[in-house]
Amino acid sequence: NSEPLRVIVEAYCANQMSEGCWTYKTEAENRAILALWIRIVGDQPIRNYGFERHREYKAKLQRLPSNLNKSPRYRGKSIDEVLALGDKPAAPNTINKNLTRVSALFEWAIKYGYATENPARGMTMANPKRASEERQAFTDDDLRKLFGSAQYLQHGHKHPYQYWVPLIALYTGARLNEICQLHLCDLDVIDGINVIRISDEGGNKRLKTKAARRIIPIHPELLRFGLFDYANTLREQGHERLFPEWKLGRDGYGKAASKWFATYSARCGVDAPGKVFHSFRHTFIDRLKQADVPKEKIAALVGHEDESVTFGRYGKDYSPSSLIALILLLDCWTAGVNAFNLK
């Protein structure tokens, strides 16, 4: 006798949330993945779920479409009925995400005494694409198209975020939601250096991981473009947030901005597969890598966990004065942007 899978899923999700391991978005994503898993394999005692059942789950998962829960085409149909349609299956990275989430649940279940083995461990599929190929960095030509458009040069933006969010992403490498949830007090001065503070302080702010909490020196070009002038205007108007028009959604503040950027970039001719808003972050990281910047400093700027014991556990955070030189390296990467008088 052992607890059924649904009970384990509830206990697992409750534990991860209570210990601060997940955000609400992560919880929703995990619940959806685990609900599909149970829908495929059935709600059975966890100790009855072995390698044979997991092989069957993986085989079916590899044939299911990616929009199973969204498309009306699949509504009201069983898993076998959906499979019989023969539609295009989900991408390998999507399938592997589902497989690894199930494996993570089993690892937790073993730790807490609900199970004795993990039949899902390591059972992922080979991905024909390298991780670096999933999303593409922007080229210099892409940046010229994005920031040399009539909308930028003639100040034709309908909303301030349409001007500022891509520029902040370009010069900081910050995630979309990190930018959209910024408060005015997150623009600060430390040791004489203008910085952006990425944190979950101030209410209704979320971080992807604990390592995401960081301080990023502000590039002088953002100041020249008028970032602090814009922020001071908002302060005079009584606002607290840098983009007060955004409303908090399930996934944070960035959903509408992401949708707008997809339309805008396509209009600029930057619509190749893998070219999305997150490409700003890829561009930032890749250019630092190509400039032989130490990975520990790259991790500090973009909010990645430093896995080394020396720097990750014992080292203090880098000061803004030690990171500003890296930000200034952007001068040679964004020449096409700097050529435009965006202010």
Short mmCIF file of C-alpha atoms in Angstrom, two decimals, residues 140 143 170-172 217-221 283-294 297-298 301 322-336 338:
data_model
loop_
_atom_site.label_atom_id
_atom_site.label_comp_id
_atom_site.label_asym_id
_atom_site.label_seq_id
_atom_site.Cartn_x
_atom_site.Cartn_y
_atom_site.Cartn_z
CA ASP A 140 24.20 43.83 -35.37
CA LEU A 143 19.73 45.72 -33.65
CA LEU A 170 19.84 45.53 -24.51
CA TYR A 171 22.07 47.27 -21.97
CA THR A 172 21.39 45.04 -18.92
CA PRO A 217 25.37 49.16 -13.30
CA ILE A 218 23.50 51.41 -15.73
CA HIS A 219 25.18 52.09 -19.04
CA PRO A 220 25.75 55.82 -19.72
CA GLU A 221 23.76 55.54 -22.94
CA THR A 283 22.92 38.73 -27.02
CA PHE A 284 24.15 40.26 -23.78
CA ILE A 285 25.53 36.95 -22.47
CA ASP A 286 27.04 35.87 -25.77
CA ARG A 287 28.88 39.16 -26.34
CA LEU A 288 30.33 38.99 -22.81
CA LYS A 289 31.42 35.42 -23.47
CA GLN A 290 33.07 36.38 -26.77
CA ALA A 291 34.93 39.18 -24.94
CA ASP A 292 36.45 36.57 -22.58
CA VAL A 293 34.66 37.97 -19.54
CA PRO A 294 34.90 35.48 -16.62
CA LYS A 297 31.00 37.98 -13.55
CA ILE A 298 28.58 37.14 -16.35
CA LEU A 301 25.23 40.47 -14.10
CA SER A 322 33.87 45.99 -10.36
CA LEU A 323 31.10 45.42 -12.92
CA ILE A 324 30.77 48.81 -14.59
CA ALA A 325 33.74 48.13 -16.89
CA LEU A 326 31.90 45.12 -18.31
CA ILE A 327 28.80 47.20 -18.99
CA LEU A 328 30.95 49.77 -20.80
CA LEU A 329 32.11 47.02 -23.16
CA LEU A 330 28.68 47.33 -24.75
CA ASP A 331 29.86 50.47 -26.53
CA CYS A 332 31.48 48.45 -29.30
CA TRP A 333 28.53 46.02 -29.59
CA THR A 334 25.76 48.58 -29.90
CA ALA A 335 27.39 51.03 -32.29
CA GLY A 336 24.42 50.71 -34.60
CA ASN A 338 24.39 54.56 -30.51
#
